[in-house]
PDB file of C-alpha atoms and ligand atoms in Angstrom:
ATOM      1  CA  UNK A  23     123.892  87.556 174.458  1.00  0.00           C
ATOM      2  CA  UNK A  24     126.542  90.201 175.153  1.00  0.00           C
ATOM      3  CA  UNK A  25     126.452  93.006 172.655  1.00  0.00           C
ATOM      4  CA  UNK A  26     129.845  94.019 171.333  1.00  0.00           C
ATOM      5  CA  UNK A  27     129.539  97.550 170.012  1.00  0.00           C
ATOM      6  CA  UNK A  28     130.905  97.956 166.498  1.00  0.00           C
ATOM      7  CA  UNK A  29     133.743 100.320 165.718  1.00  0.00           C
ATOM      8  CA  UNK A  30     132.146 103.754 165.054  1.00  0.00           C
ATOM      9  CA  UNK A  31     134.477 104.242 162.093  1.00  0.00           C
ATOM     10  CA  UNK A  32     133.066 101.065 160.525  1.00  0.00           C
ATOM     11  CA  UNK A  33     129.550 102.450 161.001  1.00  0.00           C
ATOM     12  CA  UNK A  34     130.654 105.652 159.272  1.00  0.00           C
ATOM     13  CA  UNK A  35     132.129 103.592 156.453  1.00  0.00           C
ATOM     14  CA  UNK A  36     128.783 101.841 155.949  1.00  0.00           C
ATOM     15  CA  UNK A  37     127.073 105.242 155.834  1.00  0.00           C
ATOM     16  CA  UNK A  38     129.592 106.508 153.267  1.00  0.00           C
ATOM     17  CA  UNK A  39     129.214 103.296 151.217  1.00  0.00           C
ATOM     18  CA  UNK A  40     125.448 103.868 151.068  1.00  0.00           C
ATOM     19  CA  UNK A  41     125.925 107.445 149.874  1.00  0.00           C
ATOM     20  CA  UNK A  42     128.562 106.465 147.290  1.00  0.00           C
ATOM     21  CA  UNK A  43     126.461 103.673 145.814  1.00  0.00           C
ATOM     22  CA  UNK A  44     123.582 106.106 145.415  1.00  0.00           C
ATOM     23  CA  UNK A  45     125.792 108.821 143.934  1.00  0.00           C
ATOM     24  CA  UNK A  46     127.288 106.334 141.463  1.00  0.00           C
ATOM     25  CA  UNK A  47     123.885 105.104 140.294  1.00  0.00           C
ATOM     26  CA  UNK A  48     124.192 101.562 141.627  1.00  0.00           C
ATOM     27  CA  UNK A  49     121.278 101.858 144.068  1.00  0.00           C
ATOM     28  CA  UNK A  50     118.203 104.098 144.011  1.00  0.00           C
ATOM     29  CA  UNK A  51     115.534 104.117 146.713  1.00  0.00           C
ATOM     30  CA  UNK A  52     116.223 100.405 147.146  1.00  0.00           C
ATOM     31  CA  UNK A  53     119.339  98.277 147.493  1.00  0.00           C
ATOM     32  CA  UNK A  54     121.647  97.966 150.482  1.00  0.00           C
ATOM     33  CA  UNK A  55     125.204  97.495 151.669  1.00  0.00           C
ATOM     34  CA  UNK A  56     126.417  95.749 154.808  1.00  0.00           C
ATOM     35  CA  UNK A  57     129.688  95.093 156.622  1.00  0.00           C
ATOM     36  CA  UNK A  58     130.579  92.188 158.868  1.00  0.00           C
ATOM     37  CA  UNK A  59     130.994  93.307 162.479  1.00  0.00           C
ATOM     38  CA  UNK A  60     134.637  94.160 163.222  1.00  0.00           C
ATOM     39  CA  UNK A  61     134.869  92.109 166.440  1.00  0.00           C
ATOM     40  CA  UNK A  62     132.005  89.585 166.213  1.00  0.00           C
ATOM     41  CA  UNK A  63     131.923  87.630 162.916  1.00  0.00           C
ATOM     42  CA  UNK A  64     128.409  86.385 163.742  1.00  0.00           C
ATOM     43  CA  UNK A  65     126.985  89.886 163.345  1.00  0.00           C
ATOM     44  CA  UNK A  66     126.778  92.374 160.530  1.00  0.00           C
ATOM     45  CA  UNK A  67     126.035  96.081 160.195  1.00  0.00           C
ATOM     46  CA  UNK A  68     123.158  97.182 157.972  1.00  0.00           C
ATOM     47  CA  UNK A  69     120.975 100.272 157.844  1.00  0.00           C
ATOM     48  CA  UNK A  70     117.367 100.137 158.929  1.00  0.00           C
ATOM     49  CA  UNK A  71     114.772 100.403 156.157  1.00  0.00           C
ATOM     50  CA  UNK A  72     116.061 103.657 154.659  1.00  0.00           C
ATOM     51  CA  UNK A  73     116.885 104.785 151.104  1.00  0.00           C
ATOM     52  CA  UNK A  74     120.683 104.457 150.746  1.00  0.00           C
ATOM     53  CA  UNK A  75     121.115 108.139 149.863  1.00  0.00           C
ATOM     54  CA  UNK A  76     119.519 109.111 153.185  1.00  0.00           C
ATOM     55  CA  UNK A  77     121.275 106.693 155.556  1.00  0.00           C
ATOM     56  CA  UNK A  78     122.750 108.306 158.693  1.00  0.00           C
ATOM     57  CA  UNK A  79     125.030 107.013 161.432  1.00  0.00           C
ATOM     58  CA  UNK A  80     122.130 106.252 163.804  1.00  0.00           C
ATOM     59  CA  UNK A  81     120.372 104.156 161.120  1.00  0.00           C
ATOM     60  CA  UNK A  82     123.066 101.481 161.050  1.00  0.00           C
ATOM     61  CA  UNK A  83     121.994  98.495 163.162  1.00  0.00           C
ATOM     62  CA  UNK A  84     123.659  95.235 164.163  1.00  0.00           C
ATOM     63  CA  UNK A  85     122.034  92.005 162.999  1.00  0.00           C
ATOM     64  CA  UNK A  86     122.756  88.378 163.754  1.00  0.00           C
ATOM     65  CA  UNK A  87     123.193  85.974 160.843  1.00  0.00           C
ATOM     66  CA  UNK A  88     119.523  84.952 161.068  1.00  0.00           C
ATOM     67  CA  UNK A  89     118.581  88.555 160.255  1.00  0.00           C
ATOM     68  CA  UNK A  90     117.385  89.556 163.739  1.00  0.00           C
ATOM     69  CA  UNK A  91     118.408  92.928 165.137  1.00  0.00           C
ATOM     70  CA  UNK A  92     120.809  92.433 168.023  1.00  0.00           C
ATOM     71  CA  UNK A  93     119.712  95.555 169.896  1.00  0.00           C
ATOM     72  CA  UNK A  94     116.087  96.547 170.336  1.00  0.00           C
ATOM     73  CA  UNK A  95     114.886  99.084 167.774  1.00  0.00           C
ATOM     74  CA  UNK A  96     111.583 100.524 166.646  1.00  0.00           C
ATOM     75  CA  UNK A  97     112.859 100.928 163.074  1.00  0.00           C
ATOM     76  CA  UNK A  98     111.733  98.610 160.296  1.00  0.00           C
ATOM     77  CA  UNK A  99     114.326  96.327 158.702  1.00  0.00           C
ATOM     78  CA  UNK A 100     115.015  95.747 155.034  1.00  0.00           C
ATOM     79  CA  UNK A 101     112.876  92.890 153.703  1.00  0.00           C
ATOM     80  CA  UNK A 102     115.943  91.334 152.066  1.00  0.00           C
ATOM     81  CA  UNK A 103     118.382  91.434 154.997  1.00  0.00           C
ATOM     82  CA  UNK A 104     118.578  87.619 154.695  1.00  0.00           C
ATOM     83  CA  UNK A 105     120.804  88.073 151.645  1.00  0.00           C
ATOM     84  CA  UNK A 106     123.499  89.444 153.932  1.00  0.00           C
ATOM     85  CA  UNK A 107     123.257  87.059 156.883  1.00  0.00           C
ATOM     86  CA  UNK A 108     123.250  83.901 154.805  1.00  0.00           C
ATOM     87  CA  UNK A 109     126.195  85.038 152.675  1.00  0.00           C
ATOM     88  CA  UNK A 110     128.229  85.900 155.795  1.00  0.00           C
ATOM     89  CA  UNK A 111     127.350  82.466 157.181  1.00  0.00           C
ATOM     90  CA  UNK A 112     128.392  80.642 154.010  1.00  0.00           C
ATOM     91  CA  UNK A 113     131.471  82.731 153.206  1.00  0.00           C
ATOM     92  CA  UNK A 114     133.834  83.428 156.131  1.00  0.00           C
ATOM     93  CA  UNK A 115     136.078  85.405 153.765  1.00  0.00           C
ATOM     94  CA  UNK A 116     133.347  87.936 152.974  1.00  0.00           C
ATOM     95  CA  UNK A 117     133.477  91.174 154.970  1.00  0.00           C
ATOM     96  CA  UNK A 118     130.988  93.279 152.975  1.00  0.00           C
ATOM     97  CA  UNK A 119     127.966  92.687 150.726  1.00  0.00           C
ATOM     98  CA  UNK A 120     126.174  94.954 148.239  1.00  0.00           C
ATOM     99  CA  UNK A 121     122.734  94.079 146.889  1.00  0.00           C
ATOM    100  CA  UNK A 122     121.322  96.238 144.108  1.00  0.00           C
ATOM    101  CA  UNK A 123     119.019  96.360 141.123  1.00  0.00           C
ATOM    102  CA  UNK A 124     121.607  98.234 139.029  1.00  0.00           C
ATOM    103  CA  UNK A 125     119.960  98.379 135.631  1.00  0.00           C
ATOM    104  CA  UNK A 126     122.652  97.359 133.131  1.00  0.00           C
ATOM    105  CA  UNK A 127     123.140  94.041 134.901  1.00  0.00           C
ATOM    106  CA  UNK A 128     119.469  93.015 134.690  1.00  0.00           C
ATOM    107  CA  UNK A 129     119.497  91.825 131.041  1.00  0.00           C
ATOM    108  CA  UNK A 130     122.251  89.328 131.841  1.00  0.00           C
ATOM    109  CA  UNK A 131     120.305  87.622 134.604  1.00  0.00           C
ATOM    110  CA  UNK A 132     117.157  87.635 132.492  1.00  0.00           C
ATOM    111  CA  UNK A 133     118.855  85.889 129.566  1.00  0.00           C
ATOM    112  CA  UNK A 134     121.050  83.487 131.498  1.00  0.00           C
ATOM    113  CA  UNK A 135     124.167  85.245 130.219  1.00  0.00           C
ATOM    114  CA  UNK A 136     127.155  85.737 132.470  1.00  0.00           C
ATOM    115  CA  UNK A 137     128.912  88.986 133.136  1.00  0.00           C
ATOM    116  CA  UNK A 138     132.454  88.393 131.949  1.00  0.00           C
ATOM    117  CA  UNK A 139     135.438  90.715 132.468  1.00  0.00           C
ATOM    118  CA  UNK A 140     135.685  92.867 129.363  1.00  0.00           C
ATOM    119  CA  UNK A 141     138.375  95.126 130.832  1.00  0.00           C
ATOM    120  CA  UNK A 142     140.906  95.089 133.614  1.00  0.00           C
ATOM    121  CA  UNK A 143     138.753  97.121 136.007  1.00  0.00           C
ATOM    122  CA  UNK A 144     136.368  94.170 136.254  1.00  0.00           C
ATOM    123  CA  UNK A 145     139.036  91.539 136.819  1.00  0.00           C
ATOM    124  CA  UNK A 146     137.196  90.545 140.010  1.00  0.00           C
ATOM    125  CA  UNK A 147     134.628  88.837 137.774  1.00  0.00           C
ATOM    126  CA  UNK A 148     137.237  86.139 137.119  1.00  0.00           C
ATOM    127  CA  UNK A 149     135.686  83.452 134.949  1.00  0.00           C
ATOM    128  CA  UNK A 150     132.382  85.345 135.083  1.00  0.00           C
ATOM    129  CA  UNK A 151     129.353  85.817 137.295  1.00  0.00           C
ATOM    130  CA  UNK A 152     127.000  83.094 138.432  1.00  0.00           C
ATOM    131  CA  UNK A 153     123.191  83.190 138.354  1.00  0.00           C
ATOM    132  CA  UNK A 154     120.436  82.510 140.867  1.00  0.00           C
ATOM    133  CA  UNK A 155     116.939  81.804 139.575  1.00  0.00           C
ATOM    134  CA  UNK A 156     114.499  81.891 142.469  1.00  0.00           C
ATOM    135  CA  UNK A 157     111.899  80.045 140.388  1.00  0.00           C
ATOM    136  CA  UNK A 158     114.073  76.916 140.283  1.00  0.00           C
ATOM    137  CA  UNK A 159     113.460  76.092 143.911  1.00  0.00           C
ATOM    138  CA  UNK A 160     110.545  78.256 144.890  1.00  0.00           C
ATOM    139  CA  UNK A 161     108.134  78.600 141.946  1.00  0.00           C
ATOM    140  CA  UNK A 162     106.292  81.882 141.470  1.00  0.00           C
ATOM    141  CA  UNK A 163     107.361  84.461 144.053  1.00  0.00           C
ATOM    142  CA  UNK A 164     107.686  88.253 144.278  1.00  0.00           C
ATOM    143  CA  UNK A 165     111.402  87.637 143.538  1.00  0.00           C
ATOM    144  CA  UNK A 166     112.514  89.013 146.929  1.00  0.00           C
ATOM    145  CA  UNK A 167     114.840  87.220 149.356  1.00  0.00           C
ATOM    146  CA  UNK A 168     112.379  87.404 152.237  1.00  0.00           C
ATOM    147  CA  UNK A 169     113.619  84.671 154.564  1.00  0.00           C
ATOM    148  CA  UNK A 170     116.614  82.582 155.548  1.00  0.00           C
ATOM    149  CA  UNK A 171     115.705  79.691 153.278  1.00  0.00           C
ATOM    150  CA  UNK A 172     115.806  81.965 150.230  1.00  0.00           C
ATOM    151  CA  UNK A 173     118.991  83.596 151.516  1.00  0.00           C
ATOM    152  CA  UNK A 174     120.654  80.176 151.869  1.00  0.00           C
ATOM    153  CA  UNK A 175     119.704  79.251 148.308  1.00  0.00           C
ATOM    154  CA  UNK A 176     121.140  82.531 147.037  1.00  0.00           C
ATOM    155  CA  UNK A 177     124.363  82.025 149.013  1.00  0.00           C
ATOM    156  CA  UNK A 178     124.613  78.525 147.555  1.00  0.00           C
ATOM    157  CA  UNK A 179     124.332  79.945 144.033  1.00  0.00           C
ATOM    158  CA  UNK A 180     126.976  82.548 144.842  1.00  0.00           C
ATOM    159  CA  UNK A 181     129.370  79.769 145.852  1.00  0.00           C
ATOM    160  CA  UNK A 182     132.917  81.112 145.657  1.00  0.00           C
ATOM    161  CA  UNK A 183     132.088  83.734 143.025  1.00  0.00           C
ATOM    162  CA  UNK A 184     132.251  87.480 143.636  1.00  0.00           C
ATOM    163  CA  UNK A 185     129.011  88.316 141.835  1.00  0.00           C
ATOM    164  CA  UNK A 186     125.679  86.522 141.601  1.00  0.00           C
ATOM    165  CA  UNK A 187     122.991  87.676 139.178  1.00  0.00           C
ATOM    166  CA  UNK A 188     119.440  87.290 140.429  1.00  0.00           C
ATOM    167  CA  UNK A 189     117.131  86.533 137.519  1.00  0.00           C
ATOM    168  CA  UNK A 190     114.365  89.099 137.152  1.00  0.00           C
ATOM    169  CA  UNK A 191     115.559  91.030 140.186  1.00  0.00           C
ATOM    170  CA  UNK A 192     119.118  92.344 140.508  1.00  0.00           C
ATOM    171  CA  UNK A 193     122.520  91.224 141.666  1.00  0.00           C
ATOM    172  CA  UNK A 194     124.699  90.819 144.732  1.00  0.00           C
ATOM    173  CA  UNK A 195     128.444  91.295 145.010  1.00  0.00           C
ATOM    174  CA  UNK A 196     130.771  90.502 147.897  1.00  0.00           C
ATOM    175  CA  UNK A 197     134.168  91.764 148.989  1.00  0.00           C
ATOM    176  CA  UNK A 198     136.837  91.431 151.630  1.00  0.00           C
ATOM    177  CA  UNK A 199     136.225  95.061 152.684  1.00  0.00           C
ATOM    178  CA  UNK A 200     133.512  97.684 152.335  1.00  0.00           C
ATOM    179  CA  UNK A 201     135.674  99.519 149.819  1.00  0.00           C
ATOM    180  CA  UNK A 202     136.179  96.397 147.704  1.00  0.00           C
ATOM    181  CA  UNK A 203     132.480  95.460 147.693  1.00  0.00           C
ATOM    182  CA  UNK A 204     131.527  99.016 146.672  1.00  0.00           C
ATOM    183  CA  UNK A 205     134.173  98.998 143.930  1.00  0.00           C
ATOM    184  CA  UNK A 206     132.835  95.692 142.620  1.00  0.00           C
ATOM    185  CA  UNK A 207     129.231  96.875 142.619  1.00  0.00           C
ATOM    186  CA  UNK A 208     130.195  99.991 140.652  1.00  0.00           C
ATOM    187  CA  UNK A 209     132.300  98.098 138.115  1.00  0.00           C
ATOM    188  CA  UNK A 210     129.816  95.246 137.690  1.00  0.00           C
ATOM    189  CA  UNK A 211     127.436  97.910 136.385  1.00  0.00           C
ATOM    190  CA  UNK A 212     130.115  99.498 134.163  1.00  0.00           C
ATOM    191  CA  UNK A 213     131.203  96.103 132.824  1.00  0.00           C
ATOM    192  CA  UNK A 214     127.604  95.199 131.976  1.00  0.00           C
ATOM    193  CA  UNK A 215     127.193  98.362 129.875  1.00  0.00           C
ATOM    194  CA  UNK A 216     130.470  97.775 128.037  1.00  0.00           C
ATOM    195  CA  UNK A 217     129.766  94.102 127.481  1.00  0.00           C
ATOM    196  CA  UNK A 218     126.465  94.865 125.755  1.00  0.00           C
ATOM    197  CA  UNK A 219     128.139  97.517 123.598  1.00  0.00           C
ATOM    198  CA  UNK A 220     130.924  95.143 122.590  1.00  0.00           C
ATOM    199  CA  UNK A 221     128.530  92.290 121.824  1.00  0.00           C
ATOM    200  CA  UNK A 222     126.780  94.647 119.385  1.00  0.00           C
ATOM    201  CA  UNK A 223     130.035  95.119 117.504  1.00  0.00           C
ATOM    202  CA  UNK A 224     131.032  91.502 117.193  1.00  0.00           C
ATOM    203  CA  UNK A 225     132.861  88.704 118.895  1.00  0.00           C
ATOM    204  CA  UNK A 226     134.275  89.771 122.241  1.00  0.00           C
ATOM    205  CA  UNK A 227     137.679  88.841 123.603  1.00  0.00           C
ATOM    206  CA  UNK A 228     137.309  88.722 127.374  1.00  0.00           C
ATOM    207  CA  UNK A 229     140.105  88.621 129.908  1.00  0.00           C
ATOM    208  CA  UNK A 230     141.289  85.101 130.556  1.00  0.00           C
ATOM    209  CA  UNK A 231     140.765  83.925 134.143  1.00  0.00           C
ATOM    210  CA  UNK A 232     144.505  84.405 134.732  1.00  0.00           C
ATOM    211  CA  UNK A 233     144.454  87.935 133.293  1.00  0.00           C
ATOM    212  CA  UNK A 234     141.388  88.640 135.419  1.00  0.00           C
ATOM    213  CA  UNK A 235     143.140  87.483 138.592  1.00  0.00           C
ATOM    214  CA  UNK A 236     146.249  89.529 137.840  1.00  0.00           C
ATOM    215  CA  UNK A 237     144.168  92.614 137.050  1.00  0.00           C
ATOM    216  CA  UNK A 238     142.076  92.170 140.193  1.00  0.00           C
ATOM    217  CA  UNK A 239     145.206  92.008 142.337  1.00  0.00           C
ATOM    218  CA  UNK A 240     146.537  95.196 140.730  1.00  0.00           C
ATOM    219  CA  UNK A 241     143.208  96.994 141.178  1.00  0.00           C
ATOM    220  CA  UNK A 242     142.855  95.931 144.800  1.00  0.00           C
ATOM    221  CA  UNK A 243     145.972  97.930 145.642  1.00  0.00           C
ATOM    222  CA  UNK A 244     144.438 101.053 144.048  1.00  0.00           C
ATOM    223  CA  UNK A 245     140.864 100.974 145.386  1.00  0.00           C
ATOM    224  CA  UNK A 246     141.669 103.616 148.001  1.00  0.00           C
ATOM    225  CA  UNK A 247     142.307 106.185 145.284  1.00  0.00           C
ATOM    226  CA  UNK A 248     138.867 105.694 143.737  1.00  0.00           C
ATOM    227  CA  UNK A 249     137.232 105.492 147.170  1.00  0.00           C
ATOM    228  CA  UNK A 250     138.702 108.893 148.124  1.00  0.00           C
ATOM    229  CA  UNK A 251     137.234 110.423 144.962  1.00  0.00           C
ATOM    230  CA  UNK A 252     133.811 108.809 145.395  1.00  0.00           C
ATOM    231  CA  UNK A 253     133.819 109.744 149.035  1.00  0.00           C
ATOM    232  CA  UNK A 254     134.574 113.418 148.276  1.00  0.00           C
ATOM    233  CA  UNK A 255     131.557 113.635 145.960  1.00  0.00           C
ATOM    234  CA  UNK A 256     129.059 112.657 148.675  1.00  0.00           C
ATOM    235  CA  UNK A 257     130.108 115.422 151.063  1.00  0.00           C
ATOM    236  CA  UNK A 258     130.042 115.367 154.852  1.00  0.00           C
ATOM    237  CA  UNK A 259     128.052 112.782 156.784  1.00  0.00           C
ATOM    238  CA  UNK A 260     126.845 113.102 160.362  1.00  0.00           C
ATOM    239  CA  UNK A 261     129.725 111.911 162.554  1.00  0.00           C
ATOM    240  CA  UNK A 262     129.614 109.307 165.322  1.00  0.00           C
TER     241      UNK A 262
HETATM  242 MN1   MN B1682     116.304  93.416 145.859  1.00  0.00          MN
END
């Protein structure tokens, strides 16, 4: 198979996305972010098995949708790379994926509650998040998406949503760009915190699906402003 090299600026963007997600408290030593290959939709870019805050340009590898590295490498891969490949396979519109264990979201998956958009910044949640319970199809497991079969089941639960909660584990968000997926991962966490606070006060009025769509469209035109700020905070990265 001919290897089409990815755009070096896309590799850099994946590196920056890793650093931003760590700086913003979405990922810790675990969690990952990928981008679909800019010229070959059957490949995606994902770091080797490295903590997101430490990812460098040379760590970003190309994978096929089955989760195999396209170029030979001696580096270990993330155990849960199948999350990314199976979502890219199921969702041609998706150009970037973030998987995390961001803490405020966990109680929602554990209780079967949906994240719902409590403010305009989370309009991408639309009618809410969806939930994947690995136990439904696979019994007792270590909760990790360790193979393509589990990845397919997760992608099926995601459906056309932007955010899938993974019961007892974490969550995964998708976007049409690296910037949008990072934005969504950050604001899924913020929305979760605010939703719990509001539920403690009383009945919550969420955005309607129409309000959510309108807000999401407005936000999408402003993501670059937030990205520039987040990007500044993480400092220089090693260049291509
Ligand atoms: Mn995980």
